[in-house]
XYZ file of C-alpha atoms in Angstrom:
322
model
C 6.853 -42.841 6.456
C 7.700 -40.901 8.792
C 8.079 -36.898 8.663
C 10.958 -34.389 7.954
C 11.395 -31.723 9.405
C 9.492 -29.061 6.775
C 6.290 -31.420 7.505
C 6.264 -31.062 10.876
C 6.105 -27.862 10.853
C 2.958 -27.747 10.112
C 1.325 -28.211 13.071
C 2.294 -24.997 14.717
C 0.396 -22.680 12.974
C 3.986 -20.213 11.772
C 1.951 -18.249 12.028
C -1.235 -19.951 11.975
C -0.663 -22.855 10.843
C -2.866 -25.086 10.186
C -1.445 -28.365 11.058
C -2.365 -32.360 9.581
C -1.441 -33.670 13.228
C -0.837 -36.567 11.758
C 2.547 -34.883 10.967
C 3.407 -34.298 14.643
C 7.167 -35.738 15.128
C 6.115 -38.444 18.376
C 8.169 -36.810 20.842
C 5.385 -34.145 20.962
C 3.151 -35.884 22.784
C 4.857 -36.748 26.275
C 5.870 -33.683 28.733
C 9.418 -33.188 28.154
C 11.307 -32.325 31.869
C 11.797 -28.587 32.260
C 14.775 -27.791 32.654
C 16.301 -25.019 34.994
C 16.145 -21.883 32.727
C 13.908 -20.504 29.343
C 16.617 -20.475 26.411
C 17.768 -16.776 24.689
C 19.010 -16.147 21.670
C 20.900 -12.537 21.445
C 19.400 -10.419 18.643
C 20.237 -7.157 17.653
C 22.300 -5.678 20.705
C 24.094 -3.027 18.991
C 22.513 0.626 17.838
C 24.171 -0.245 14.214
C 22.647 -3.962 14.439
C 19.014 -1.591 15.175
C 19.643 0.481 12.276
C 19.934 -2.152 9.983
C 17.304 -3.982 11.370
C 14.549 -1.046 11.398
C 15.484 -0.325 7.811
C 15.838 -3.571 6.308
C 12.034 -3.969 7.609
C 11.041 -1.622 4.392
C 6.580 -0.903 4.432
C 6.678 -3.303 1.234
C 8.257 -5.543 2.703
C 6.317 -6.897 6.040
C 3.439 -6.417 3.290
C 5.213 -9.366 1.444
C 5.672 -11.120 4.459
C 4.354 -15.042 4.150
C 3.180 -16.814 7.280
C 5.740 -19.606 7.785
C 3.074 -22.886 6.711
C 3.165 -20.831 3.175
C 6.799 -21.519 2.743
C 7.100 -25.106 3.630
C 6.524 -28.154 0.861
C 3.215 -28.874 0.888
C 1.257 -31.600 -0.837
C -1.227 -29.495 -3.131
C -3.623 -31.590 -1.164
C -1.951 -29.767 1.435
C -2.282 -26.693 0.326
C -5.810 -26.437 -0.256
C -6.489 -27.125 3.710
C -4.767 -24.611 4.180
C -7.614 -21.966 2.529
C -10.339 -23.906 3.223
C -12.249 -20.849 5.813
C -14.520 -18.719 5.147
C -14.655 -15.519 4.303
C -14.221 -13.129 6.657
C -16.051 -10.444 7.222
C -16.710 -6.458 9.122
C -18.515 -7.216 12.543
C -19.328 -4.761 14.590
C -18.289 -5.827 19.110
C -20.669 -7.741 21.159
C -20.915 -10.189 18.639
C -19.966 -13.090 20.896
C -18.934 -15.934 20.534
C -17.363 -14.815 17.105
C -15.854 -17.034 15.074
C -13.069 -14.985 12.720
C -13.548 -11.394 10.791
C -11.908 -8.104 11.380
C -11.722 -6.664 15.216
C -13.650 -2.369 15.050
C -13.619 -2.041 18.782
C -9.980 -0.576 19.071
C -9.527 0.607 22.626
C -6.087 -0.260 24.511
C -5.987 -4.156 22.148
C -5.019 -2.121 19.033
C -2.299 0.407 20.266
C -0.578 -3.152 21.998
C -0.685 -5.844 19.758
C 1.014 -6.119 16.921
C 2.659 -7.887 13.854
C 5.972 -9.280 14.236
C 8.315 -9.712 11.331
C 11.530 -11.543 11.499
C 13.670 -13.363 7.970
C 13.369 -17.307 8.965
C 15.442 -19.255 6.261
C 16.818 -16.282 4.881
C 13.181 -15.274 3.582
C 10.367 -12.644 5.592
C 7.806 -14.296 7.664
C 5.615 -12.794 9.674
C 3.202 -14.198 13.577
C 1.928 -11.585 15.704
C 2.050 -10.798 18.780
C 1.455 -8.885 22.369
C 3.160 -6.044 24.291
C 3.252 -7.043 28.003
C 2.827 -5.946 31.595
C 6.770 -5.716 32.389
C 9.726 -4.652 34.680
C 11.270 -3.435 31.837
C 8.714 -3.096 30.046
C 10.292 -4.070 27.214
C 8.438 -7.805 27.004
C 6.241 -8.706 24.128
C 4.598 -11.946 24.299
C 4.319 -14.930 21.190
C 4.530 -18.005 19.817
C 7.272 -20.359 20.701
C 7.373 -20.949 16.656
C 7.606 -17.618 16.407
C 11.083 -16.791 17.439
C 12.625 -20.156 16.668
C 11.589 -23.329 14.674
C 13.173 -25.769 12.946
C 16.010 -25.830 15.091
C 17.460 -22.340 14.373
C 16.580 -18.464 16.428
C 14.416 -16.123 13.391
C 16.572 -14.006 12.495
C 16.346 -9.128 11.915
C 13.575 -9.945 14.427
C 11.008 -6.795 14.940
C 8.283 -6.102 16.943
C 4.875 -3.000 15.216
C 2.356 -2.662 17.192
C -0.878 -1.771 16.115
C 0.400 -2.357 12.361
C -2.089 -1.279 9.485
C -2.041 -2.536 6.015
C 1.891 -1.399 5.955
C 2.057 1.543 8.617
C 2.805 1.328 11.951
C 1.404 3.736 13.844
C 4.050 3.854 16.896
C 7.479 2.529 14.887
C 9.649 -0.298 14.718
C 10.296 -1.993 17.594
C 13.972 -4.411 16.764
C 14.016 -7.519 19.773
C 17.621 -7.188 21.767
C 16.513 -11.043 22.388
C 14.130 -14.288 21.814
C 13.458 -16.450 24.130
C 11.605 -19.551 24.379
C 10.306 -22.103 26.575
C 12.976 -24.401 27.748
C 10.885 -27.208 25.929
C 10.105 -25.356 22.789
C 14.098 -24.905 22.636
C 15.157 -28.321 23.259
C 12.616 -30.396 20.773
C 9.796 -28.075 19.898
C 7.059 -29.566 22.133
C 3.853 -28.097 20.620
C 2.061 -28.079 24.133
C 5.138 -25.386 25.321
C 4.811 -23.319 22.817
C 5.456 -19.885 23.845
C 8.364 -17.811 22.453
C 8.953 -13.965 24.084
C 11.005 -11.173 22.645
C 13.032 -8.463 25.156
C 12.894 -5.240 23.029
C 15.546 -2.392 22.002
C 14.413 0.998 23.016
C 12.738 3.258 20.360
C 13.675 6.976 20.495
C 14.740 6.591 24.053
C 11.792 5.461 24.890
C 10.740 1.610 26.758
C 7.635 0.126 25.054
C 5.398 -0.075 26.936
C 5.499 3.379 27.891
C 4.511 4.129 24.337
C 1.931 1.050 22.847
C 0.956 0.600 27.022
C 0.746 -3.823 27.753
C -1.583 -5.631 28.961
C -1.727 -8.057 32.186
C -0.900 -11.743 31.784
C -2.345 -14.679 34.177
C -1.218 -17.879 34.756
C -2.818 -21.627 36.016
C -5.980 -20.095 35.477
C -9.134 -22.221 34.203
C -9.117 -23.722 30.582
C -12.980 -23.076 30.577
C -13.565 -19.499 30.287
C -14.474 -16.907 28.169
C -11.763 -15.526 25.870
C -11.551 -12.855 23.084
C -8.702 -13.894 20.694
C -6.455 -11.608 17.935
C -3.746 -11.720 15.590
C -2.830 -10.829 12.193
C -3.417 -13.262 9.949
C -2.015 -13.028 6.837
C -2.664 -16.501 4.264
C -6.100 -17.065 2.637
C -8.939 -14.915 2.816
C -7.065 -12.684 5.110
C -4.298 -10.601 3.931
C -2.745 -8.947 7.607
C -3.413 -5.526 6.372
C -5.548 -5.420 9.931
C -6.347 -6.548 13.501
C -8.269 -9.925 13.796
C -10.613 -11.331 16.165
C -12.589 -13.714 17.631
C -14.110 -15.040 20.501
C -15.835 -17.832 22.371
C -15.383 -20.210 25.996
C -12.394 -22.433 25.056
C -12.588 -26.148 26.446
C -9.936 -28.250 27.008
C -8.295 -30.662 24.083
C -6.870 -34.161 24.951
C -4.007 -33.401 23.046
C -1.029 -31.293 23.945
C -2.520 -30.356 26.892
C -3.308 -26.938 25.000
C -6.859 -25.597 25.478
C -9.271 -24.610 21.840
C -11.665 -22.154 20.319
C -13.667 -22.349 17.502
C -11.748 -19.435 15.014
C -11.077 -19.295 11.322
C -8.407 -17.500 11.991
C -5.389 -18.562 9.158
C -1.186 -18.636 8.984
C 0.429 -14.937 10.435
C -1.800 -14.845 13.530
C 0.077 -17.195 15.618
C 1.617 -14.833 18.728
C -1.304 -13.475 19.014
C -3.729 -13.130 22.176
C -5.859 -14.592 24.176
C -7.210 -12.781 26.563
C -9.685 -13.595 29.471
C -11.723 -10.894 31.224
C -11.754 -8.946 27.590
C -13.632 -5.732 28.087
C -15.696 -4.541 24.965
C -15.550 -1.442 25.779
C -11.507 -0.430 26.160
C -10.376 -3.760 24.368
C -8.862 -3.970 27.687
C -7.647 -8.091 29.572
C -5.352 -10.555 30.680
C -3.085 -12.185 29.082
C -3.763 -15.628 29.548
C -2.488 -18.141 26.301
C -1.633 -17.317 22.888
C -2.388 -18.713 18.451
C -0.657 -22.507 17.598
C -1.810 -24.951 15.541
C -5.168 -25.903 14.401
C -5.722 -28.724 12.535
C -6.732 -30.992 9.661
C -9.438 -33.248 10.609
C -13.348 -33.682 10.247
C -15.216 -30.879 12.753
C -11.536 -30.423 15.089
C -10.300 -28.124 11.847
C -12.876 -25.255 13.173
C -10.538 -25.229 16.241
C -7.406 -22.548 16.786
C -5.789 -23.858 19.974
C -3.221 -21.902 22.287
C -0.853 -23.387 25.008
C -1.898 -23.120 28.425
C -0.245 -20.731 29.923
C 1.169 -22.667 33.428
C 4.590 -22.888 34.903
C 6.526 -22.895 31.915
C 4.854 -19.513 30.815
C 5.026 -18.254 33.951
C 9.308 -19.158 33.734
C 10.212 -18.399 30.013
C 8.219 -14.381 31.142
C 9.824 -14.404 33.701
C 13.067 -14.560 32.745
C 12.069 -12.009 29.572
C 10.596 -9.263 32.557
C 14.024 -8.879 34.145
C 16.096 -9.207 30.523
């Protein structure tokens, strides 16, 4: 029986959708021909719309936003698999490797990493993202399914850097444009699950002038020490705190991805993976994002992220110059 569009979404963590690989369409296995440019969608381009979007995202609405996989039509067995992870723990820096826990180390990563909120098919949902160094000082990198899913672009898209249990210490930033790699935009190919957003100024300031931005790199080694961050909101997490995993990455045989042992759940999708991360300063180089997990023995311990190759680089370049 062919997978329905709703079932197909499970491969992406929607936000870290813990995915059953058998639900992936066969087209996801092949590398598609690259389109000339990444694909973009206009968002809140007028002052009036920006105000409406910020007003929409109240503190309570942010708290009630859920990871997209919890909005899908899952069987009871699939739901049990989605919640079968160990409880999050309070951990201190210098715990390497670590499978998942609240980040207590502070540093720049706390300011530049944030929670992403948007409307998906009329319902409020969440992801994660990271502010990066860019020409326009307004670029956020996230997962492709955090900007577009099931053939439609998300709306009411905002980035809340430093989100903390309903608080937005650095403001709520609206997107004027969201973008995805051409492969994700065309067929939602999991190999290229990378998205971006270009944000409007807030109170006359650009994003990275307020929260800073992390460096970004492409075509790097697939096997290295990395740290992953995000705001997992599916059980046993609740989306209230910045969470991290750390470990040595490995190259996946599926979809050209890289993997790391990590128990973050839905809501963490789009959160940054850093190489060369310094725990004392919270600074590293962005080199992937949380994308999906698989419900298979042994492999279900891993989080997977897309390899940042030429396609991700083309997306970044278009976004930073938008």
